[in-house]
Amino acid sequence: MDIETWLEEAPGMQASRKIAFAQNCSGHLKRLRGLQTATSLCSRISGRNGLSRMRALCRDFSINGVSLGNGVEEAGCESDPMPAVGIGSIVGDNGSGLRNASVKAATVGVLGQSVDARSYHGIDKPFLERMFGSLESILINLIHGYTGRKAGALPGYDPIKNGVLDCQELYGLITRYLVDQYPYQRHYGTTMLGQRPIKQLQLTNQFYGAFAEICPHDRRIHLGWKSKATISDEGVKAFGLPYNSPELQAVRDHVHGKVSVFSDPDCTNHVTILIEGHPDPILGYLTWTAMSDMTIPEFLAIAEATRAEDPEETEEFEARLARVRRARFDQLHFIAVEHKLARSYMTIAEAQKKAEIVTAGQHSRPYSALPGTMDPSSIADEHATAGVRKVGAGFKPPLDGSVAPNEVPNTTKALPKPNTKGKLS
């Protein structure tokens, strides 16, 4: 269950819904905190969904200032999210979401550690439940429409009437709290001793070092989607998207059969190509640049909407729209000319013609110093003589010798202050 479905189904946050929400956001919470890399996933999810949460855990949410769908820029956060990190340890219970072959193999592939525990032994309490407790007590309790931890916690409270926030607004509040507030407030958890998480992260990186970011090739191979394709003059195709590179074309004549193409479903810009007998992976670039910076589901939705319409009808509709827009432009232009309405812009030809008129016969006088004077920037020059006149006594060098210790300078004033005490006659 994703956050949008969860928020639309329930106006208030019930206990079962909170667990589902925390399980979906656990990877995001750990990355923003930067101290733990363990995560707890729902026991009902499949292995493919487990891999998607692992991708979110080790993903860079901000590349060159471009938002990648995490909502940080849309929420108006002042701080940047945590950079991409590697997976050190994944802690899971008896649920099939993590305890399956695909997730285990992917964890080993990205050099991570998998820790299994029993359901009745809550090993996720320090990471998941404690984090959600802080989120609830500091933020969720203050949001309009929150009905409490359990049914009937707030008697007489109408969650339907007070649930005025939509999904994006609520998600924006949570994102701003996790990015701008939580890392900078004091933390009194175990071994934290009131330190701020952002400072603890810096100290951890300084003395111990964080888990290195996963190589893009390894991330796509172990956590991405695999497909088979045949190399052609145009490269390979994965999920309907074309990819090509000079390295791929260099080995095209030596490949017999299909190759393995690994795609990142969160970004369509690159793929990793593995060829049997070739030792190194090959990076493929997206040649259909109009579909760059998308996710694979977004591309498929666009392709489906495009092909759902008859091409002949599309051409007819577009021609009609162009004709209507042209007629409206001509009508507005005719009205403006007829009534001599001023425009808010100027064309290049008009600007050139007006410049020739207003600057006709205009000449700029070359700059030169007045006779008998000099530039202000040259007054302090050592060899400046012409145009410099001394004002006052000038600089006097200090006197030779020193003042004797027993010599008291004369402090009698030449013009003492008159005695004004009493009445003046």
Short mmCIF file of C-alpha atoms in Angstrom, two decimals:
data_model
loop_
_atom_site.label_atom_id
_atom_site.label_comp_id
_atom_site.label_asym_id
_atom_site.label_seq_id
_atom_site.Cartn_x
_atom_site.Cartn_y
_atom_site.Cartn_z
CA MET A 1 0.00 0.00 0.00
CA ASP A 2 1.47 3.37 -0.96
CA ILE A 3 1.03 6.59 0.97
CA GLU A 4 -1.48 8.13 -1.45
CA THR A 5 -3.82 5.12 -1.25
CA TRP A 6 -3.49 5.00 2.52
CA LEU A 7 -4.27 8.69 2.97
CA GLU A 8 -7.27 8.60 0.62
CA GLU A 9 -8.84 5.58 2.29
CA ALA A 10 -8.77 6.83 5.88
CA PRO A 11 -9.32 10.44 7.02
CA GLY A 12 -7.84 9.60 10.42
CA MET A 13 -4.67 7.71 11.21
CA GLN A 14 -5.60 4.41 12.81
CA ALA A 15 -3.05 2.07 14.35
CA SER A 16 -3.06 -0.45 11.51
CA ARG A 17 -2.70 2.31 8.94
CA LYS A 18 0.18 3.86 10.85
CA ILE A 19 2.10 0.61 10.70
CA ALA A 20 1.59 0.39 6.94
CA PHE A 21 2.67 4.00 6.53
CA ALA A 22 5.78 3.50 8.65
CA GLN A 23 6.71 0.37 6.75
CA ASN A 24 6.55 2.22 3.44
CA CYS A 25 8.49 5.23 4.74
CA SER A 26 11.02 3.41 6.89
CA GLY A 27 13.79 3.49 4.30
CA HIS A 28 13.21 7.20 3.73
CA LEU A 29 13.33 7.90 7.47
CA LYS A 30 16.61 6.02 7.95
CA ARG A 31 18.33 7.80 5.09
CA LEU A 32 17.28 11.20 6.33
CA ARG A 33 18.55 10.41 9.79
CA GLY A 34 21.81 9.03 8.40
CA LEU A 35 22.57 6.90 11.48
CA GLN A 36 20.92 3.55 10.87
CA THR A 37 20.58 1.60 7.67
CA ALA A 38 18.32 -1.12 8.98
CA THR A 39 14.74 -1.21 7.71
CA SER A 40 11.56 -3.07 8.45
CA LEU A 41 9.19 -3.97 5.64
CA CYS A 42 5.67 -5.24 5.56
CA SER A 43 5.36 -9.01 5.81
CA ARG A 44 2.73 -9.10 3.06
CA ILE A 45 4.81 -7.54 0.30
CA SER A 46 6.43 -9.62 -2.37
CA GLY A 47 10.10 -9.92 -3.22
CA ARG A 48 9.77 -7.41 -6.07
CA ASN A 49 8.31 -4.83 -3.69
CA GLY A 50 11.12 -5.55 -1.27
CA LEU A 51 13.63 -4.69 -3.99
CA SER A 52 11.80 -1.44 -4.72
CA ARG A 53 12.16 -0.41 -1.08
CA MET A 54 15.83 -1.29 -1.16
CA ARG A 55 16.23 0.95 -4.22
CA ALA A 56 14.54 3.80 -2.35
CA LEU A 57 16.83 3.24 0.62
CA CYS A 58 20.09 3.65 -1.33
CA ARG A 59 18.87 6.16 -3.88
CA ASP A 60 20.12 9.71 -4.34
CA PHE A 61 17.08 11.97 -4.02
CA SER A 62 18.79 15.06 -5.38
CA ILE A 63 21.11 14.95 -8.39
CA ASN A 64 22.38 18.33 -9.64
CA GLY A 65 19.48 20.05 -7.96
CA VAL A 66 16.85 18.05 -9.85
CA SER A 67 14.10 16.48 -7.79
CA LEU A 68 13.63 12.76 -8.43
CA GLY A 69 10.09 12.37 -7.20
CA ASN A 70 10.75 12.41 -3.45
CA GLY A 71 8.82 15.66 -2.93
CA VAL A 72 11.67 17.58 -1.26
CA GLU A 73 11.59 20.49 -3.71
CA GLU A 74 7.81 20.40 -4.03
CA ALA A 75 7.46 20.58 -0.24
CA GLY A 76 9.59 23.72 -0.05
CA CYS A 77 12.38 22.32 2.14
CA GLU A 78 15.26 24.62 3.02
CA SER A 79 17.82 21.86 3.57
CA ASP A 80 18.98 19.17 1.18
CA PRO A 81 18.16 15.52 1.81
CA MET A 82 20.85 13.07 2.78
CA PRO A 83 23.05 11.91 -0.10
CA ALA A 84 22.96 8.36 -1.35
CA VAL A 85 24.40 5.72 0.98
CA GLY A 86 25.05 2.03 0.77
CA ILE A 87 23.16 -0.74 2.55
CA GLY A 88 24.97 -2.03 5.59
CA SER A 89 22.37 -4.24 7.24
CA ILE A 90 18.76 -5.16 6.55
CA VAL A 91 16.82 -6.41 9.56
CA GLY A 92 13.66 -8.42 8.94
CA ASP A 93 11.23 -10.72 10.70
CA ASN A 94 9.45 -13.84 9.46
CA GLY A 95 7.60 -11.98 6.73
CA SER A 96 8.05 -13.04 3.12
CA GLY A 97 8.85 -9.47 2.05
CA LEU A 98 12.49 -9.82 3.03
CA ARG A 99 12.91 -13.53 3.60
CA ASN A 100 12.94 -14.62 -0.04
CA ALA A 101 15.59 -15.57 -2.57
CA SER A 102 15.49 -12.39 -4.66
CA VAL A 103 15.96 -10.02 -1.72
CA LYS A 104 18.66 -12.20 -0.15
CA ALA A 105 20.60 -12.37 -3.42
CA ALA A 106 20.26 -8.63 -3.97
CA THR A 107 21.48 -7.89 -0.45
CA VAL A 108 24.59 -9.99 -0.96
CA GLY A 109 25.12 -8.42 -4.39
CA VAL A 110 25.26 -4.90 -2.97
CA LEU A 111 27.62 -6.05 -0.18
CA GLY A 112 24.99 -5.81 2.54
CA GLN A 113 24.20 -7.96 5.55
CA SER A 114 20.85 -9.65 6.11
CA VAL A 115 19.70 -10.23 9.69
CA ASP A 116 16.69 -12.49 10.34
CA ALA A 117 14.74 -12.41 13.57
CA ARG A 118 11.55 -13.87 14.93
CA SER A 119 8.27 -12.02 14.94
CA TYR A 120 7.88 -11.83 18.71
CA HIS A 121 11.34 -10.29 19.10
CA GLY A 122 10.87 -6.67 18.03
CA ILE A 123 14.29 -5.83 16.64
CA ASP A 124 12.85 -2.93 14.65
CA LYS A 125 11.71 -0.99 17.75
CA PRO A 126 14.80 1.26 18.05
CA PHE A 127 14.64 2.20 14.37
CA LEU A 128 11.02 2.21 13.26
CA GLU A 129 8.69 2.50 16.25
CA ARG A 130 10.78 5.09 18.09
CA MET A 131 11.07 7.21 14.97
CA PHE A 132 7.35 7.11 14.36
CA GLY A 133 6.73 8.00 18.02
CA SER A 134 8.71 11.22 17.63
CA LEU A 135 6.95 11.97 14.37
CA GLU A 136 3.54 11.49 15.97
CA SER A 137 4.17 13.45 19.17
CA ILE A 138 5.82 16.44 17.47
CA LEU A 139 3.97 16.68 14.15
CA ILE A 140 1.05 14.30 13.58
CA ASN A 141 -0.77 15.26 16.80
CA LEU A 142 -0.98 18.86 15.57
CA ILE A 143 -2.37 18.10 12.12
CA HIS A 144 -6.05 18.73 11.45
CA GLY A 145 -8.04 15.53 11.08
CA TYR A 146 -5.88 13.27 13.27
CA THR A 147 -8.14 10.96 15.31
CA GLY A 148 -5.60 9.58 17.78
CA ARG A 149 -3.77 6.31 18.23
CA LYS A 150 -6.87 4.16 18.49
CA ALA A 151 -10.57 4.26 17.75
CA GLY A 152 -12.42 6.54 20.12
CA ALA A 153 -9.33 8.32 21.38
CA LEU A 154 -10.95 11.71 20.73
CA PRO A 155 -14.68 11.45 21.54
CA GLY A 156 -16.80 13.95 19.66
CA TYR A 157 -14.05 14.84 17.18
CA ASP A 158 -15.25 14.85 13.58
CA PRO A 159 -12.37 13.66 11.36
CA ILE A 160 -14.41 14.14 8.18
CA LYS A 161 -15.06 17.81 8.87
CA ASN A 162 -11.55 18.53 10.10
CA GLY A 163 -9.75 16.48 7.47
CA VAL A 164 -9.08 19.44 5.19
CA LEU A 165 -5.54 18.53 4.07
CA ASP A 166 -5.06 16.65 0.83
CA CYS A 167 -2.38 14.02 0.24
CA GLN A 168 0.23 16.39 -1.15
CA GLU A 169 -0.14 18.90 1.69
CA LEU A 170 0.14 16.19 4.34
CA TYR A 171 3.12 14.60 2.64
CA GLY A 172 4.73 18.05 2.35
CA LEU A 173 4.38 18.61 6.11
CA ILE A 174 5.97 15.25 6.86
CA THR A 175 8.79 15.82 4.37
CA ARG A 176 9.62 19.26 5.78
CA TYR A 177 9.72 17.83 9.29
CA LEU A 178 12.10 15.02 8.30
CA VAL A 179 14.39 17.24 6.23
CA ASP A 180 14.38 20.62 7.99
CA GLN A 181 13.51 19.88 11.63
CA TYR A 182 14.36 16.36 12.81
CA PRO A 183 18.10 16.36 11.87
CA TYR A 184 18.67 19.66 13.72
CA GLN A 185 16.81 19.10 17.00
CA ARG A 186 18.39 17.51 20.07
CA HIS A 187 18.14 13.73 20.31
CA TYR A 188 18.02 11.96 23.68
CA GLY A 189 18.00 8.39 22.43
CA THR A 190 20.51 5.68 23.34
CA THR A 191 24.13 6.89 22.95
CA MET A 192 22.94 10.24 21.55
CA LEU A 193 23.08 12.18 24.86
CA GLY A 194 21.31 15.22 23.49
CA GLN A 195 23.40 15.53 20.36
CA ARG A 196 21.82 16.66 17.13
CA PRO A 197 21.53 13.95 14.43
CA ILE A 198 23.17 16.12 11.78
CA LYS A 199 26.24 16.67 14.00
CA GLN A 200 26.34 13.00 14.96
CA LEU A 201 26.32 12.14 11.27
CA GLN A 202 29.30 14.40 10.66
CA LEU A 203 31.21 12.86 13.55
CA THR A 204 30.37 9.35 12.36
CA ASN A 205 31.64 10.13 8.87
CA GLN A 206 34.78 11.73 10.29
CA PHE A 207 35.85 8.94 12.64
CA TYR A 208 34.23 5.82 11.17
CA GLY A 209 32.99 6.57 7.67
CA ALA A 210 29.57 5.91 6.18
CA PHE A 211 28.66 3.06 3.88
CA ALA A 212 29.86 3.90 0.39
CA GLU A 213 27.31 4.62 -2.29
CA ILE A 214 26.41 1.59 -4.38
CA CYS A 215 27.88 1.55 -7.86
CA PRO A 216 25.20 2.41 -10.47
CA HIS A 217 25.96 -0.80 -12.36
CA ASP A 218 25.56 -2.93 -9.23
CA ARG A 219 22.41 -1.07 -8.27
CA ARG A 220 20.79 -1.77 -11.62
CA ILE A 221 22.01 -5.37 -11.79
CA HIS A 222 20.95 -6.45 -8.31
CA LEU A 223 18.02 -4.12 -7.58
CA GLY A 224 16.70 -3.25 -11.05
CA TRP A 225 14.53 -4.94 -13.68
CA LYS A 226 16.06 -7.48 -16.05
CA SER A 227 15.09 -7.99 -19.68
CA LYS A 228 16.52 -9.71 -22.75
CA ALA A 229 17.28 -7.88 -26.00
CA THR A 230 19.12 -8.29 -29.30
CA ILE A 231 21.78 -5.78 -30.34
CA SER A 232 21.05 -3.91 -33.59
CA ASP A 233 22.37 -0.84 -35.36
CA GLU A 234 20.19 1.28 -33.06
CA GLY A 235 21.37 -0.48 -29.89
CA VAL A 236 19.01 -2.40 -27.60
CA LYS A 237 15.47 -1.88 -26.43
CA ALA A 238 14.27 -2.33 -22.87
CA PHE A 239 10.60 -1.82 -22.01
CA GLY A 240 10.14 -0.03 -25.33
CA LEU A 241 12.96 2.47 -24.76
CA PRO A 242 16.02 2.54 -27.09
CA TYR A 243 19.55 2.58 -25.65
CA ASN A 244 22.88 2.77 -27.42
CA SER A 245 26.56 3.58 -26.84
CA PRO A 246 29.85 3.38 -28.77
CA GLU A 247 31.06 0.56 -26.50
CA LEU A 248 27.98 -1.48 -27.35
CA GLN A 249 28.42 -1.02 -31.09
CA ALA A 250 32.09 -1.99 -30.83
CA VAL A 251 31.18 -5.51 -29.67
CA ARG A 252 27.97 -5.92 -31.70
CA ASP A 253 29.52 -8.08 -34.43
CA HIS A 254 30.98 -10.48 -31.84
CA VAL A 255 27.72 -11.15 -29.98
CA HIS A 256 25.51 -14.06 -30.95
CA GLY A 257 22.12 -14.18 -29.30
CA LYS A 258 20.44 -11.94 -26.82
CA VAL A 259 22.06 -9.92 -24.05
CA SER A 260 20.85 -9.08 -20.55
CA VAL A 261 19.66 -5.50 -20.02
CA PHE A 262 19.20 -4.20 -16.47
CA SER A 263 17.07 -1.07 -16.05
CA ASP A 264 16.46 1.20 -13.09
CA PRO A 265 12.66 1.56 -12.90
CA ASP A 266 13.09 4.90 -11.11
CA CYS A 267 15.15 6.50 -13.89
CA THR A 268 15.13 5.77 -17.62
CA ASN A 269 18.37 7.60 -18.50
CA HIS A 270 20.75 4.61 -18.44
CA VAL A 271 20.83 0.83 -18.52
CA THR A 272 23.49 -1.76 -17.76
CA ILE A 273 24.16 -4.38 -20.42
CA LEU A 274 25.80 -7.70 -19.64
CA ILE A 275 27.15 -9.80 -22.51
CA GLU A 276 28.22 -13.39 -22.14
CA GLY A 277 31.96 -13.64 -22.60
CA HIS A 278 32.49 -9.91 -22.05
CA PRO A 279 34.08 -9.24 -18.64
CA ASP A 280 32.86 -5.69 -18.00
CA PRO A 281 29.32 -4.28 -17.97
CA ILE A 282 28.44 -1.80 -20.72
CA LEU A 283 26.58 1.43 -20.04
CA GLY A 284 23.76 2.22 -22.44
CA TYR A 285 22.44 5.77 -22.93
CA LEU A 286 18.83 6.64 -23.68
CA THR A 287 18.60 7.87 -27.27
CA TRP A 288 14.96 8.93 -27.04
CA THR A 289 15.77 12.08 -25.08
CA ALA A 290 12.14 13.20 -24.81
CA MET A 291 11.59 10.35 -22.34
CA SER A 292 14.57 11.12 -20.10
CA ASP A 293 14.28 11.78 -16.35
CA MET A 294 11.17 9.60 -16.11
CA THR A 295 10.32 6.38 -14.37
CA ILE A 296 9.43 3.34 -16.42
CA PRO A 297 5.77 3.37 -15.22
CA GLU A 298 5.51 7.05 -16.22
CA PHE A 299 6.83 6.28 -19.71
CA LEU A 300 4.45 3.37 -20.14
CA ALA A 301 1.51 5.55 -19.05
CA ILE A 302 2.46 8.18 -21.65
CA ALA A 303 2.87 5.53 -24.35
CA GLU A 304 -0.50 4.01 -23.46
CA ALA A 305 -2.26 7.38 -23.59
CA THR A 306 -0.62 8.20 -26.91
CA ARG A 307 -1.52 4.92 -28.62
CA ALA A 308 -5.05 4.88 -27.22
CA GLU A 309 -6.07 7.45 -29.86
CA ASP A 310 -6.40 6.90 -33.60
CA PRO A 311 -3.49 8.63 -35.42
CA GLU A 312 -5.84 10.03 -38.07
CA GLU A 313 -8.09 11.49 -35.41
CA THR A 314 -5.07 12.93 -33.63
CA GLU A 315 -3.93 14.68 -36.80
CA GLU A 316 -7.42 16.05 -37.38
CA PHE A 317 -7.74 17.35 -33.83
CA GLU A 318 -4.32 18.99 -33.87
CA ALA A 319 -5.06 20.69 -37.21
CA ARG A 320 -8.33 22.00 -35.81
CA LEU A 321 -6.62 23.35 -32.71
CA ALA A 322 -3.95 25.08 -34.83
CA ARG A 323 -6.62 26.65 -37.03
CA VAL A 324 -8.61 27.97 -34.06
CA ARG A 325 -5.52 29.39 -32.38
CA ARG A 326 -4.44 31.12 -35.58
CA ALA A 327 -7.89 32.66 -36.05
CA ARG A 328 -7.92 33.96 -32.49
CA PHE A 329 -4.46 35.49 -32.89
CA ASP A 330 -5.44 37.23 -36.12
CA GLN A 331 -8.60 38.60 -34.53
CA LEU A 332 -6.78 40.03 -31.52
CA HIS A 333 -4.06 41.49 -33.74
CA PHE A 334 -6.66 43.19 -35.96
CA ILE A 335 -8.42 44.69 -32.93
CA ALA A 336 -5.14 46.02 -31.51
CA VAL A 337 -4.15 47.65 -34.81
CA GLU A 338 -7.61 49.13 -35.36
CA HIS A 339 -7.74 50.77 -31.94
CA LYS A 340 -4.00 51.63 -31.85
CA LEU A 341 -3.45 49.73 -28.64
CA ALA A 342 0.04 49.81 -27.12
CA ARG A 343 1.86 46.53 -26.87
CA SER A 344 3.81 45.28 -23.87
CA TYR A 345 6.74 44.23 -26.06
CA MET A 346 8.90 45.58 -28.92
CA THR A 347 10.14 43.72 -31.94
CA ILE A 348 13.78 43.75 -33.08
CA ALA A 349 12.95 45.77 -36.21
CA GLU A 350 11.05 48.37 -34.19
CA ALA A 351 13.85 48.65 -31.67
CA GLN A 352 16.46 49.13 -34.41
CA LYS A 353 14.39 51.81 -36.17
CA LYS A 354 13.73 53.72 -32.94
CA ALA A 355 17.40 53.55 -31.97
CA GLU A 356 18.44 55.11 -35.30
CA ILE A 357 16.02 57.99 -34.75
CA VAL A 358 16.70 58.86 -31.10
CA THR A 359 20.48 58.53 -31.43
CA ALA A 360 20.87 60.41 -34.73
CA GLY A 361 23.70 62.97 -34.45
CA GLN A 362 24.61 61.83 -30.95
CA HIS A 363 28.30 61.40 -30.18
CA SER A 364 29.97 60.43 -26.94
CA ARG A 365 32.91 62.68 -25.93
CA PRO A 366 36.08 60.73 -25.13
CA TYR A 367 37.14 61.02 -21.51
CA SER A 368 40.20 63.09 -20.63
CA ALA A 369 41.43 64.87 -17.48
CA LEU A 370 40.91 68.62 -17.18
CA PRO A 371 44.03 70.78 -17.64
CA GLY A 372 45.86 71.36 -14.38
CA THR A 373 44.21 68.39 -12.66
CA MET A 374 44.71 64.67 -12.48
CA ASP A 375 42.64 61.53 -11.87
CA PRO A 376 41.57 60.92 -8.26
CA SER A 377 43.10 57.45 -8.41
CA SER A 378 46.58 58.96 -9.10
CA ILE A 379 46.71 61.43 -6.21
CA ALA A 380 48.50 59.03 -3.87
CA ASP A 381 51.09 57.91 -6.43
CA GLU A 382 54.70 58.30 -5.34
CA HIS A 383 55.80 60.12 -8.49
CA ALA A 384 52.68 62.23 -9.01
CA THR A 385 53.74 65.88 -9.54
CA ALA A 386 51.56 67.57 -12.10
CA GLY A 387 48.14 68.57 -10.89
CA VAL A 388 48.80 67.74 -7.20
CA ARG A 389 48.75 70.60 -4.71
CA LYS A 390 49.58 70.27 -1.00
CA VAL A 391 47.01 71.46 1.50
CA GLY A 392 48.10 72.33 5.08
CA ALA A 393 51.40 71.66 6.81
CA GLY A 394 51.54 68.15 5.49
CA PHE A 395 53.03 65.09 7.21
CA LYS A 396 55.64 65.73 9.91
CA PRO A 397 58.04 62.98 11.00
CA PRO A 398 58.09 61.99 14.71
CA LEU A 399 60.57 63.67 17.10
CA ASP A 400 63.84 61.93 17.87
CA GLY A 401 64.43 60.61 21.40
CA SER A 402 61.96 59.53 24.04
CA VAL A 403 60.11 61.03 27.00
CA ALA A 404 61.84 60.58 30.39
CA PRO A 405 59.88 58.50 32.93
CA ASN A 406 60.00 61.28 35.58
CA GLU A 407 59.05 63.99 33.15
CA VAL A 408 55.44 65.04 33.60
CA PRO A 409 53.89 66.77 30.61
CA ASN A 410 52.32 70.18 31.16
CA THR A 411 48.58 69.74 31.33
CA THR A 412 47.72 73.40 31.96
CA LYS A 413 45.33 74.63 29.34
CA ALA A 414 45.91 77.95 27.65
CA LEU A 415 42.26 78.84 27.89
CA PRO A 416 40.83 77.20 31.01
CA LYS A 417 37.11 76.68 31.44
CA PRO A 418 35.52 79.61 33.32
CA ASN A 419 34.10 79.10 36.80
CA THR A 420 30.34 79.08 36.36
CA LYS A 421 29.46 77.88 39.84
CA GLY A 422 26.84 79.99 41.53
CA LYS A 423 24.87 82.84 40.04
CA LEU A 424 26.24 84.89 37.16
CA SER A 425 25.95 88.71 37.47
#
